Short mmCIF file of C-alpha atoms and ligand atoms in Angstrom, two decimals:
data_model
loop_
_atom_site.label_atom_id
_atom_site.label_comp_id
_atom_site.label_asym_id
_atom_site.label_seq_id
_atom_site.Cartn_x
_atom_site.Cartn_y
_atom_site.Cartn_z
CA MET A 1 17.75 -98.81 -16.35
CA ASN A 2 17.68 -102.55 -15.66
CA LEU A 3 21.12 -103.72 -16.80
CA LEU A 4 19.96 -107.33 -16.50
CA ARG A 5 17.66 -106.92 -19.50
CA LEU A 6 20.23 -105.50 -21.94
CA THR A 7 21.12 -107.32 -25.10
CA ALA A 8 24.83 -107.59 -25.88
CA ILE A 9 24.48 -105.04 -28.67
CA GLN A 10 22.67 -102.56 -26.40
CA ALA A 11 25.32 -103.05 -23.72
CA LEU A 12 28.11 -102.45 -26.22
CA GLU A 13 26.44 -99.23 -27.43
CA LEU A 14 26.13 -97.94 -23.87
CA MET A 15 29.75 -98.79 -23.13
CA ARG A 16 30.99 -97.18 -26.34
CA SER A 17 29.10 -93.98 -25.67
CA GLY A 18 30.55 -93.89 -22.18
CA GLU A 19 27.16 -94.17 -20.44
CA LEU A 20 28.10 -97.48 -18.88
CA SER A 21 31.42 -98.91 -17.79
CA ALA A 22 32.41 -102.54 -18.21
CA ALA A 23 33.07 -102.70 -14.47
CA GLU A 24 29.54 -101.49 -13.71
CA LEU A 25 28.01 -103.99 -16.10
CA THR A 26 30.04 -106.95 -14.86
CA GLY A 27 29.36 -105.82 -11.29
CA ALA A 28 25.61 -105.87 -11.88
CA TYR A 29 25.76 -109.41 -13.26
CA LEU A 30 28.01 -110.70 -10.48
CA ASP A 31 25.62 -109.10 -8.02
CA GLN A 32 22.63 -110.90 -9.57
CA ILE A 33 24.59 -114.17 -9.48
CA GLY A 34 25.36 -113.56 -5.83
CA ARG A 35 21.72 -112.86 -5.00
CA ARG A 36 19.99 -115.39 -7.20
CA ASP A 37 22.26 -118.24 -8.14
CA VAL A 38 21.76 -119.97 -4.80
CA ASP A 39 18.27 -120.77 -6.12
CA VAL A 40 18.86 -121.00 -9.88
CA CYS A 41 22.20 -122.89 -9.72
CA ALA A 42 23.11 -121.92 -13.28
CA TYR A 43 26.83 -121.86 -12.48
CA LEU A 44 29.17 -124.58 -11.34
CA ARG A 45 31.95 -122.06 -10.89
CA VAL A 46 31.93 -118.27 -10.88
CA THR A 47 35.21 -116.66 -11.92
CA ASP A 48 34.42 -113.36 -10.27
CA GLU A 49 37.92 -112.10 -9.60
CA GLN A 50 39.05 -112.79 -13.13
CA ALA A 51 35.83 -111.19 -14.44
CA ARG A 52 36.32 -108.00 -12.45
CA ARG A 53 39.95 -107.83 -13.60
CA GLU A 54 38.99 -108.25 -17.24
CA ALA A 55 36.21 -105.67 -16.96
CA ALA A 56 38.59 -103.16 -15.37
CA ALA A 57 41.09 -103.81 -18.17
CA ALA A 58 38.37 -103.17 -20.74
CA ASP A 59 37.55 -99.83 -19.11
CA GLU A 60 41.18 -98.88 -18.99
CA ALA A 61 41.69 -99.67 -22.67
CA GLY A 62 38.84 -97.24 -23.36
CA GLY A 63 37.81 -96.60 -26.96
CA GLY A 64 40.57 -98.81 -28.31
CA PHE A 65 39.11 -102.01 -26.96
CA PRO A 66 38.18 -104.95 -29.15
CA ASP A 67 34.65 -105.53 -30.32
CA LEU A 68 33.07 -107.64 -27.59
CA SER A 69 34.89 -105.82 -24.87
CA GLY A 70 33.31 -105.97 -21.45
CA LEU A 71 30.41 -108.32 -22.27
CA PRO A 72 29.64 -110.60 -19.32
CA THR A 73 29.57 -114.10 -20.78
CA ALA A 74 28.74 -117.55 -19.40
CA VAL A 75 30.51 -120.63 -20.74
CA LYS A 76 29.08 -124.15 -20.61
CA ASP A 77 31.30 -126.42 -18.55
CA VAL A 78 31.77 -128.78 -21.50
CA LEU A 79 34.21 -126.27 -23.02
CA CYS A 80 37.81 -126.42 -21.90
CA THR A 81 39.14 -123.29 -20.25
CA LYS A 82 42.83 -123.22 -19.40
CA GLY A 83 43.37 -122.55 -15.72
CA VAL A 84 39.66 -122.87 -14.90
CA VAL A 85 38.43 -126.29 -13.81
CA THR A 86 36.23 -127.90 -16.48
CA THR A 87 34.03 -130.68 -15.13
CA CYS A 88 31.35 -131.53 -17.73
CA ALA A 89 29.22 -131.76 -14.56
CA SER A 90 30.85 -135.13 -13.88
CA ARG A 91 32.63 -136.59 -10.87
CA MET A 92 35.06 -137.97 -13.43
CA LEU A 93 36.41 -134.48 -14.14
CA GLU A 94 35.66 -132.86 -10.79
CA ASN A 95 39.20 -131.49 -10.51
CA TYR A 96 40.22 -131.44 -14.15
CA ASN A 97 42.19 -128.36 -15.10
CA PRO A 98 42.56 -128.20 -18.90
CA VAL A 99 45.89 -127.31 -20.43
CA TYR A 100 44.30 -125.37 -23.27
CA THR A 101 41.20 -123.32 -24.04
CA ALA A 102 38.52 -124.29 -26.56
CA THR A 103 38.87 -122.39 -29.84
CA CYS A 104 35.37 -120.91 -29.60
CA VAL A 105 36.07 -119.53 -26.13
CA GLU A 106 39.44 -118.24 -27.18
CA LYS A 107 37.93 -116.38 -30.12
CA ILE A 108 35.36 -114.45 -28.11
CA ALA A 109 37.90 -113.91 -25.33
CA ALA A 110 40.32 -112.40 -27.86
CA ALA A 111 37.49 -110.07 -28.87
CA GLY A 112 37.24 -108.90 -25.27
CA MET A 113 34.39 -110.80 -23.60
CA VAL A 114 34.45 -111.13 -19.84
CA MET A 115 33.95 -114.70 -18.65
CA LEU A 116 31.70 -114.83 -15.58
CA GLY A 117 32.06 -118.54 -15.02
CA LYS A 118 31.25 -122.07 -16.13
CA THR A 119 27.65 -123.23 -16.32
CA ASN A 120 25.88 -126.35 -15.16
CA MET A 121 24.76 -129.02 -17.59
CA ASP A 122 23.73 -132.64 -17.85
CA GLU A 123 26.77 -134.82 -17.25
CA PHE A 124 28.80 -134.98 -20.49
CA ALA A 125 25.84 -133.21 -22.17
CA MET A 126 23.64 -136.29 -21.91
CA GLY A 127 20.16 -135.22 -20.95
CA SER A 128 17.33 -132.77 -21.48
CA SER A 129 16.80 -131.25 -18.05
CA THR A 130 20.20 -130.57 -16.41
CA GLU A 131 19.11 -133.03 -13.71
CA ASN A 132 21.90 -135.39 -14.76
CA SER A 133 24.52 -133.00 -13.37
CA ALA A 134 26.63 -134.70 -10.70
CA PHE A 135 26.50 -131.39 -8.79
CA GLY A 136 22.74 -130.91 -8.57
CA PRO A 137 20.19 -129.53 -11.01
CA THR A 138 19.75 -126.02 -12.36
CA ARG A 139 16.29 -124.52 -11.86
CA ASN A 140 14.18 -122.66 -14.37
CA PRO A 141 14.19 -118.90 -13.64
CA TRP A 142 10.51 -118.71 -14.67
CA ASP A 143 9.50 -121.27 -12.04
CA LEU A 144 12.09 -122.65 -9.66
CA GLU A 145 10.18 -125.91 -9.30
CA ARG A 146 10.79 -126.65 -12.97
CA VAL A 147 13.76 -127.71 -15.06
CA PRO A 148 15.54 -125.28 -17.41
CA GLY A 149 15.88 -127.96 -20.11
CA GLY A 150 19.20 -129.42 -21.07
CA SER A 151 21.85 -130.16 -21.52
CA SER A 152 22.86 -126.47 -21.73
CA GLY A 153 20.38 -125.68 -18.94
CA GLY A 154 22.86 -123.63 -16.92
CA SER A 155 23.70 -121.40 -19.89
CA ALA A 156 20.05 -120.86 -20.82
CA ALA A 157 19.03 -120.18 -17.22
CA ALA A 158 21.94 -117.74 -16.75
CA VAL A 159 20.84 -115.66 -19.75
CA ALA A 160 17.18 -115.74 -18.69
CA ALA A 161 17.93 -114.93 -15.03
CA GLY A 162 20.06 -111.86 -15.71
CA GLU A 163 23.17 -113.79 -14.68
CA ALA A 164 24.93 -113.33 -18.04
CA VAL A 165 24.29 -111.14 -21.08
CA TRP A 166 24.79 -114.17 -23.27
CA ALA A 167 26.30 -117.65 -23.14
CA LEU A 168 27.95 -120.45 -25.02
CA GLY A 169 26.26 -123.83 -25.20
CA SER A 170 26.58 -127.04 -27.17
CA ASP A 171 23.95 -128.98 -29.08
CA THR A 172 24.16 -132.66 -30.02
CA GLY A 173 20.45 -133.43 -30.20
CA GLY A 174 18.83 -130.21 -29.03
CA SER A 175 20.89 -129.06 -26.07
CA ILE A 176 21.01 -125.40 -27.10
CA ARG A 177 17.53 -125.05 -28.61
CA GLN A 178 15.44 -126.98 -26.07
CA PRO A 179 16.77 -125.15 -22.99
CA ALA A 180 16.50 -121.86 -24.92
CA ALA A 181 12.82 -122.70 -25.49
CA PHE A 182 12.23 -123.64 -21.84
CA CYS A 183 13.92 -120.47 -20.57
CA GLY A 184 12.49 -117.97 -23.07
CA VAL A 185 15.76 -117.05 -24.78
CA VAL A 186 17.26 -117.43 -28.27
CA GLY A 187 19.47 -120.46 -29.02
CA LEU A 188 21.23 -121.24 -32.29
CA LYS A 189 22.68 -124.59 -33.29
CA PRO A 190 24.93 -123.78 -36.25
CA THR A 191 25.54 -125.93 -39.32
CA TYR A 192 27.76 -128.88 -38.39
CA GLY A 193 31.35 -127.85 -39.05
CA SER A 194 30.85 -124.09 -38.99
CA VAL A 195 32.14 -123.73 -35.41
CA SER A 196 35.30 -125.48 -34.23
CA ARG A 197 34.83 -128.35 -31.77
CA TYR A 198 38.41 -128.12 -30.54
CA GLY A 199 38.25 -128.02 -26.77
CA LEU A 200 34.60 -129.12 -26.67
CA VAL A 201 34.63 -132.34 -24.65
CA ALA A 202 33.30 -134.85 -27.19
CA PHE A 203 29.93 -136.56 -26.71
CA ALA A 204 28.92 -137.61 -30.25
CA SER A 205 31.47 -136.09 -32.58
CA SER A 206 29.41 -136.26 -35.77
CA PHE A 207 26.60 -134.27 -34.10
CA ASP A 208 28.20 -131.91 -31.55
CA GLN A 209 28.14 -128.19 -32.34
CA VAL A 210 28.85 -125.13 -30.22
CA GLY A 211 26.54 -122.13 -30.46
CA PRO A 212 25.17 -119.02 -28.75
CA LEU A 213 22.35 -118.56 -26.22
CA THR A 214 21.26 -114.93 -26.26
CA ARG A 215 18.48 -112.47 -25.47
CA ASP A 216 17.69 -111.75 -29.10
CA VAL A 217 18.51 -112.84 -32.63
CA LYS A 218 20.91 -109.99 -33.40
CA ASP A 219 23.08 -111.02 -30.47
CA ALA A 220 23.17 -114.58 -31.80
CA ALA A 221 24.43 -113.19 -35.12
CA LEU A 222 26.99 -111.03 -33.33
CA MET A 223 28.45 -113.96 -31.43
CA MET A 224 28.43 -116.09 -34.58
CA GLN A 225 30.58 -113.51 -36.34
CA TYR A 226 33.33 -114.53 -33.95
CA LEU A 227 32.60 -118.25 -33.66
CA VAL A 228 32.59 -119.41 -37.28
CA GLY A 229 35.63 -120.39 -39.25
CA LYS A 230 38.04 -123.14 -40.09
CA ASP A 231 40.26 -124.32 -37.27
CA PRO A 232 43.34 -126.39 -38.06
CA CYS A 233 42.73 -128.18 -34.74
CA ASP A 234 39.33 -129.50 -35.89
CA THR A 235 39.43 -131.25 -39.25
CA THR A 236 35.62 -131.24 -39.49
CA SER A 237 35.48 -127.43 -39.33
CA VAL A 238 34.91 -125.54 -42.55
CA ALA A 239 35.88 -122.11 -43.81
CA TYR A 240 32.57 -120.29 -43.55
CA PRO A 241 31.76 -119.17 -47.10
CA GLU A 242 30.63 -115.64 -46.21
CA ALA A 243 30.73 -113.13 -43.40
CA ILE A 244 27.93 -113.43 -40.86
CA SER A 245 25.94 -110.22 -40.90
CA ILE A 246 23.76 -108.68 -38.23
CA PRO A 247 20.18 -109.11 -39.45
CA GLU A 248 18.15 -106.07 -40.40
CA ASP A 249 14.80 -105.10 -38.90
CA ARG A 250 12.70 -106.33 -41.79
CA ASP A 251 9.46 -108.23 -42.25
CA LEU A 252 9.14 -111.68 -43.79
CA SER A 253 7.76 -110.83 -47.23
CA GLY A 254 8.82 -113.18 -49.96
CA LEU A 255 9.76 -116.00 -47.60
CA ARG A 256 8.32 -119.46 -48.15
CA ILE A 257 8.06 -121.23 -44.81
CA GLY A 258 7.08 -124.89 -44.41
CA ILE A 259 5.51 -126.21 -41.20
CA VAL A 260 6.89 -129.70 -40.56
CA GLY A 261 3.63 -131.67 -40.50
CA GLU A 262 5.09 -134.56 -38.50
CA LEU A 263 6.12 -132.22 -35.67
CA VAL A 264 2.82 -130.48 -35.03
CA GLY A 265 0.60 -133.46 -34.28
CA GLU A 266 0.59 -136.26 -31.80
CA GLY A 267 2.89 -135.90 -28.82
CA ILE A 268 2.91 -132.10 -28.84
CA ASP A 269 1.12 -130.44 -25.91
CA PRO A 270 -2.03 -128.53 -26.85
CA GLY A 271 -0.72 -125.46 -25.00
CA VAL A 272 2.48 -125.51 -27.05
CA LEU A 273 0.51 -125.92 -30.27
CA GLU A 274 -1.72 -122.99 -29.40
CA VAL A 275 1.27 -120.66 -28.99
CA PHE A 276 2.89 -122.14 -32.11
CA ASN A 277 -0.24 -121.58 -34.24
CA ASP A 278 -0.54 -118.05 -32.97
CA ALA A 279 3.10 -117.44 -33.95
CA VAL A 280 2.44 -118.86 -37.42
CA ALA A 281 -0.43 -116.40 -37.88
CA ARG A 282 1.93 -113.58 -36.97
CA LEU A 283 4.55 -114.78 -39.45
CA GLU A 284 1.88 -114.76 -42.15
CA ALA A 285 0.74 -111.31 -41.16
CA ALA A 286 4.38 -110.22 -41.51
CA GLY A 287 4.40 -111.36 -45.13
CA ALA A 288 5.57 -114.98 -44.98
CA GLU A 289 3.95 -117.51 -47.27
CA VAL A 290 3.31 -120.53 -45.04
CA GLY A 291 2.62 -124.06 -46.28
CA GLU A 292 2.88 -127.63 -45.07
CA ALA A 293 6.15 -129.51 -45.40
CA SER A 294 6.90 -133.14 -44.67
CA LEU A 295 9.84 -135.06 -43.24
CA PRO A 296 8.42 -138.55 -43.75
CA HIS A 297 11.21 -140.36 -41.88
CA SER A 298 11.25 -138.10 -38.85
CA GLU A 299 9.55 -140.74 -36.67
CA PHE A 300 12.76 -142.77 -36.98
CA ALA A 301 15.02 -139.90 -36.00
CA LEU A 302 14.86 -140.50 -32.25
CA PRO A 303 15.60 -144.25 -32.38
CA ALA A 304 18.42 -143.67 -34.89
CA TYR A 305 19.91 -140.93 -32.71
CA TYR A 306 19.79 -143.16 -29.63
CA ILE A 307 21.90 -145.73 -31.49
CA LEU A 308 24.35 -143.38 -33.18
CA ALA A 309 24.98 -140.87 -30.39
CA PRO A 310 25.59 -143.51 -27.69
CA ALA A 311 27.77 -145.47 -30.14
CA GLU A 312 29.98 -142.43 -30.64
CA ALA A 313 29.84 -141.63 -26.93
CA SER A 314 30.98 -145.12 -25.97
CA ALA A 315 34.10 -144.58 -28.04
CA ASN A 316 34.67 -140.97 -26.94
CA LEU A 317 34.29 -141.73 -23.26
CA ALA A 318 36.71 -144.66 -23.37
CA ARG A 319 39.49 -142.14 -22.64
CA PHE A 320 38.21 -141.66 -19.08
CA ASP A 321 39.94 -144.66 -17.62
CA GLY A 322 41.89 -143.25 -14.69
CA VAL A 323 45.12 -143.10 -16.67
CA ARG A 324 45.28 -139.65 -18.19
CA TYR A 325 42.33 -137.53 -17.07
CA GLY A 326 40.59 -136.66 -13.88
CA LEU A 327 39.49 -139.27 -11.40
CA ARG A 328 41.56 -142.36 -10.64
CA ALA A 329 40.17 -145.00 -8.31
CA GLY A 330 40.86 -148.64 -7.50
CA GLY A 331 44.15 -148.23 -5.67
CA MET A 332 47.10 -150.32 -6.77
CA ARG A 333 45.28 -153.63 -7.22
CA GLY A 334 45.73 -153.81 -10.95
CA VAL A 335 44.87 -152.05 -14.16
CA THR A 336 41.50 -153.72 -14.73
CA GLU A 337 40.43 -152.84 -11.21
CA MET A 338 41.52 -149.28 -11.79
CA TYR A 339 39.46 -149.00 -14.99
CA GLU A 340 36.43 -150.57 -13.34
CA GLU A 341 36.54 -148.57 -10.16
CA THR A 342 37.29 -145.29 -11.91
CA ARG A 343 34.44 -145.68 -14.37
CA SER A 344 32.00 -147.03 -11.78
CA GLN A 345 32.62 -144.13 -9.42
CA GLY A 346 33.26 -141.40 -11.97
CA PHE A 347 30.24 -141.75 -14.27
CA GLY A 348 26.60 -141.18 -13.34
CA ASP A 349 23.72 -143.49 -14.30
CA GLU A 350 22.74 -141.83 -17.58
CA VAL A 351 26.33 -141.80 -18.84
CA LYS A 352 26.70 -145.48 -17.96
CA ARG A 353 23.41 -146.21 -19.74
CA ARG A 354 24.67 -144.51 -22.91
CA ILE A 355 28.01 -146.32 -22.79
CA MET A 356 26.23 -149.66 -22.48
CA LEU A 357 23.76 -148.86 -25.26
CA GLY A 358 26.56 -147.71 -27.53
CA THR A 359 28.86 -150.61 -26.82
CA TYR A 360 26.03 -153.02 -27.48
CA ALA A 361 25.08 -151.33 -30.75
CA LEU A 362 28.67 -151.56 -31.96
CA SER A 363 29.31 -155.10 -30.84
CA SER A 364 30.12 -157.87 -33.26
CA GLY A 365 27.01 -159.54 -34.61
CA TYR A 366 24.79 -156.54 -33.82
CA TYR A 367 26.70 -153.80 -35.62
CA GLU A 368 24.81 -154.05 -38.93
CA ALA A 369 21.42 -154.48 -37.33
CA TYR A 370 21.80 -151.40 -35.14
CA TYR A 371 24.58 -149.04 -36.13
CA GLY A 372 24.43 -149.83 -39.85
CA GLN A 373 20.66 -149.50 -39.94
CA ALA A 374 20.71 -146.23 -38.01
CA GLN A 375 23.24 -144.78 -40.45
CA LYS A 376 20.86 -145.60 -43.29
CA VAL A 377 18.05 -143.83 -41.47
CA ARG A 378 20.33 -140.85 -41.07
CA THR A 379 20.78 -140.70 -44.84
CA LEU A 380 17.01 -140.88 -45.37
CA ILE A 381 16.53 -137.96 -42.99
CA VAL A 382 19.17 -135.92 -44.80
CA ARG A 383 17.22 -136.54 -48.03
CA ASP A 384 13.90 -135.63 -46.41
CA PHE A 385 15.34 -132.25 -45.49
CA GLU A 386 16.82 -131.75 -48.96
CA LYS A 387 13.42 -132.36 -50.52
CA ALA A 388 11.54 -130.16 -48.06
CA LEU A 389 14.07 -127.36 -48.44
CA ALA A 390 13.70 -127.51 -52.22
CA ASP A 391 10.07 -126.39 -51.79
CA PHE A 392 10.56 -123.98 -48.90
CA ASP A 393 13.21 -121.46 -47.84
CA LEU A 394 12.90 -122.51 -44.21
CA LEU A 395 11.08 -125.05 -42.08
CA ILE A 396 9.43 -124.45 -38.72
CA SER A 397 8.12 -126.48 -35.79
CA PRO A 398 7.75 -126.09 -32.06
CA THR A 399 11.21 -126.47 -30.46
CA ALA A 400 10.03 -128.92 -27.82
CA PRO A 401 6.83 -130.90 -27.32
CA THR A 402 6.15 -129.42 -23.88
CA THR A 403 6.99 -126.42 -21.77
CA ALA A 404 9.44 -126.79 -18.87
CA PHE A 405 8.44 -129.80 -16.78
CA ARG A 406 8.74 -130.23 -13.04
CA LEU A 407 11.98 -131.36 -11.44
CA GLY A 408 11.90 -135.11 -10.99
CA GLU A 409 8.93 -135.54 -13.35
CA LYS A 410 10.86 -137.50 -15.98
CA THR A 411 13.96 -138.73 -14.21
CA GLY A 412 12.49 -142.19 -13.58
CA ASP A 413 11.72 -142.84 -17.24
CA PRO A 414 14.57 -142.28 -19.71
CA LEU A 415 12.29 -142.77 -22.71
CA THR A 416 9.95 -139.89 -21.79
CA MET A 417 13.01 -137.76 -21.17
CA TYR A 418 14.42 -138.68 -24.60
CA LEU A 419 11.12 -137.61 -26.19
CA SER A 420 11.88 -134.00 -25.16
CA ASP A 421 14.08 -133.83 -28.22
CA ILE A 422 11.79 -135.19 -30.93
CA CYS A 423 11.63 -131.82 -32.69
CA THR A 424 15.32 -130.98 -32.49
CA ILE A 425 17.11 -134.29 -33.14
CA PRO A 426 16.29 -134.57 -36.87
CA VAL A 427 18.16 -131.30 -37.43
CA ASN A 428 21.33 -132.71 -35.82
CA LEU A 429 21.09 -135.92 -37.83
CA ALA A 430 21.14 -133.78 -40.98
CA GLY A 431 23.83 -131.38 -39.69
CA LEU A 432 21.62 -128.35 -40.44
CA PRO A 433 21.39 -125.03 -38.62
CA GLY A 434 18.39 -124.52 -36.35
CA ILE A 435 17.38 -121.68 -34.09
CA SER A 436 14.85 -121.45 -31.29
CA ILE A 437 13.24 -118.10 -30.55
CA PRO A 438 10.61 -117.36 -27.90
CA ALA A 439 7.11 -117.67 -29.41
CA GLY A 440 5.04 -116.77 -26.35
CA LEU A 441 3.93 -118.11 -23.00
CA SER A 442 1.69 -121.04 -22.17
CA GLU A 443 0.42 -120.93 -18.59
CA GLY A 444 3.23 -118.56 -17.73
CA LEU A 445 5.98 -120.72 -19.25
CA PRO A 446 7.94 -119.97 -22.44
CA VAL A 447 7.37 -121.84 -25.70
CA GLY A 448 10.00 -121.92 -28.43
CA LEU A 449 9.61 -121.64 -32.19
CA GLN A 450 12.23 -123.64 -34.09
CA ILE A 451 13.35 -122.40 -37.51
CA ILE A 452 15.51 -124.67 -39.67
CA GLY A 453 17.56 -123.73 -42.73
CA GLY A 454 19.76 -125.43 -45.32
CA PRO A 455 23.49 -126.08 -44.77
CA LEU A 456 25.52 -122.90 -44.13
CA SER A 457 22.41 -120.73 -44.47
CA GLU A 458 22.97 -118.98 -41.12
CA ASN A 459 22.66 -115.52 -42.66
CA SER A 460 19.23 -116.11 -44.15
CA LEU A 461 18.15 -118.14 -41.11
CA LEU A 462 19.13 -115.33 -38.74
CA GLN A 463 17.45 -112.73 -40.97
CA ALA A 464 14.21 -114.74 -40.96
CA ALA A 465 14.48 -115.33 -37.22
CA ARG A 466 14.87 -111.59 -36.70
CA GLY A 467 11.77 -110.98 -38.82
CA ALA A 468 9.90 -113.62 -36.82
CA GLU A 469 11.12 -112.12 -33.54
CA LEU A 470 9.77 -108.70 -34.57
CA ALA A 471 6.49 -110.22 -35.76
CA ILE A 472 6.01 -112.11 -32.48
CA GLY A 473 7.14 -109.27 -30.25
CA PHE A 474 7.92 -111.41 -27.19
CA ASN A 475 9.05 -109.12 -24.42
CA GLU A 476 8.62 -111.05 -21.19
CA VAL A 477 11.26 -111.73 -18.56
CA PRO A 478 11.15 -113.98 -15.50
CA PRO A 479 10.13 -112.42 -12.16
CA LEU A 480 13.68 -112.42 -10.81
CA VAL A 481 14.75 -110.07 -13.60
CA LYS A 482 11.59 -107.97 -13.53
CA GLU A 483 12.07 -107.21 -9.85
CA ARG A 484 15.19 -105.22 -10.79
CA ASP A 485 13.27 -102.88 -13.14
N1 LIG B 501 18.93 -134.63 -24.87
C1 LIG B 501 19.75 -135.21 -25.91
C2 LIG B 501 20.60 -136.30 -25.32
O1 LIG B 501 20.53 -136.53 -24.14
C3 LIG B 501 20.60 -134.16 -26.55
C4 LIG B 501 21.73 -133.75 -25.71
C5 LIG B 501 22.60 -132.74 -26.39
O2 LIG B 501 22.21 -132.11 -27.36
N2 LIG B 501 23.82 -132.62 -25.89
O3 LIG B 501 21.33 -136.95 -26.01
#
């Protein structure tokens, strides 16, 4: 049996029946990390000793262990973990040791998960390829010359490469779904507010959400059972109105699905469209009623996002000034010098670009023209979704306009890089849940199908995604997992 292919639910069943020990499972994953992560670079830090200790404790506790006991889990390095350095892939936080753990991590840890380590990402989650990491890029397990997507590229690559059963990521404009698509795994961005952001280092607070990256849809539902809920430490979190259930193995009959017309035309690679159209045919064959939906303002989503997110980032990142957190540079020459030197040395180019964009958009005299206008666009996009979701139960599109691109291909041109998120960003502007599931391969590289639901509709979204997953029947793994069969 290839332990590197197991879903979390399969692994739990094997551990409960006594066929597999937590130590064995964690050992297999640490072994794969040891063999393969020199090439993939999914992890910034592997907490192997702690992981082995936790796995042994799970075995010792035996049948009485909590529900996620022994599951080898990867955690994006944007989530604070007490006692384990949390860098956000930035020089600024290179040695930052948080004094508390993010609520989402704490919840799955309390349920018994084993943390394998912290995963690589674009610095402060700004990027679409994980090339903006100050510690070097992660590589796509399907083709090591290509990017894994971003910003949760380390988490997606770890799940795809057999270096974690599942992982936590964060999504501000697509950072869970786009890397999930590029790496051939499942990624869910929950409804804004359903998962606590406490301990998630803030990028754009009105967009950021934590969510799972998994091998199948049922695992995403399983992790969500633990993630959702109101947290007194995050005032934007909500009490989830119902329990998250594990989806059943059902077809799609009775579902009305709308293809977002604006996201299947210009700018989308023909190879991606081919796989997408094939997936649509399978959804129809599985009983879904498919029609065309429209989000008329979606062409303005990207420009609005690149005003609003940097504006929020410029405020959020003001705290990194050499006084309280992480890096301090500039010697004793004076406070202004300290701010300048710390921020010049601590932040990478993309982060500086966002801070400048955001500061400009918020500056006196320009505020209305940029920030104010972008907020209005955001409202129009919310309304577009409301209208479309009145006619359809769910909306679909490709998750990303291309498959994984080559390392270095887009680093010279921020605008082309930003375009990687044209299909995912509208969903964040509206605060809706969206999931990416593997739809097939195009020239050997995974293509993602994005499914979007109404606010707090995770249960029906996950059920539909499970139906779609069964209809599509994607069962491929990258070579470096297959070789362990
Ligand atoms: N790629 C987008 C950006 O750079 C989204 C990032 C994210 O979701 N964290 O802003």
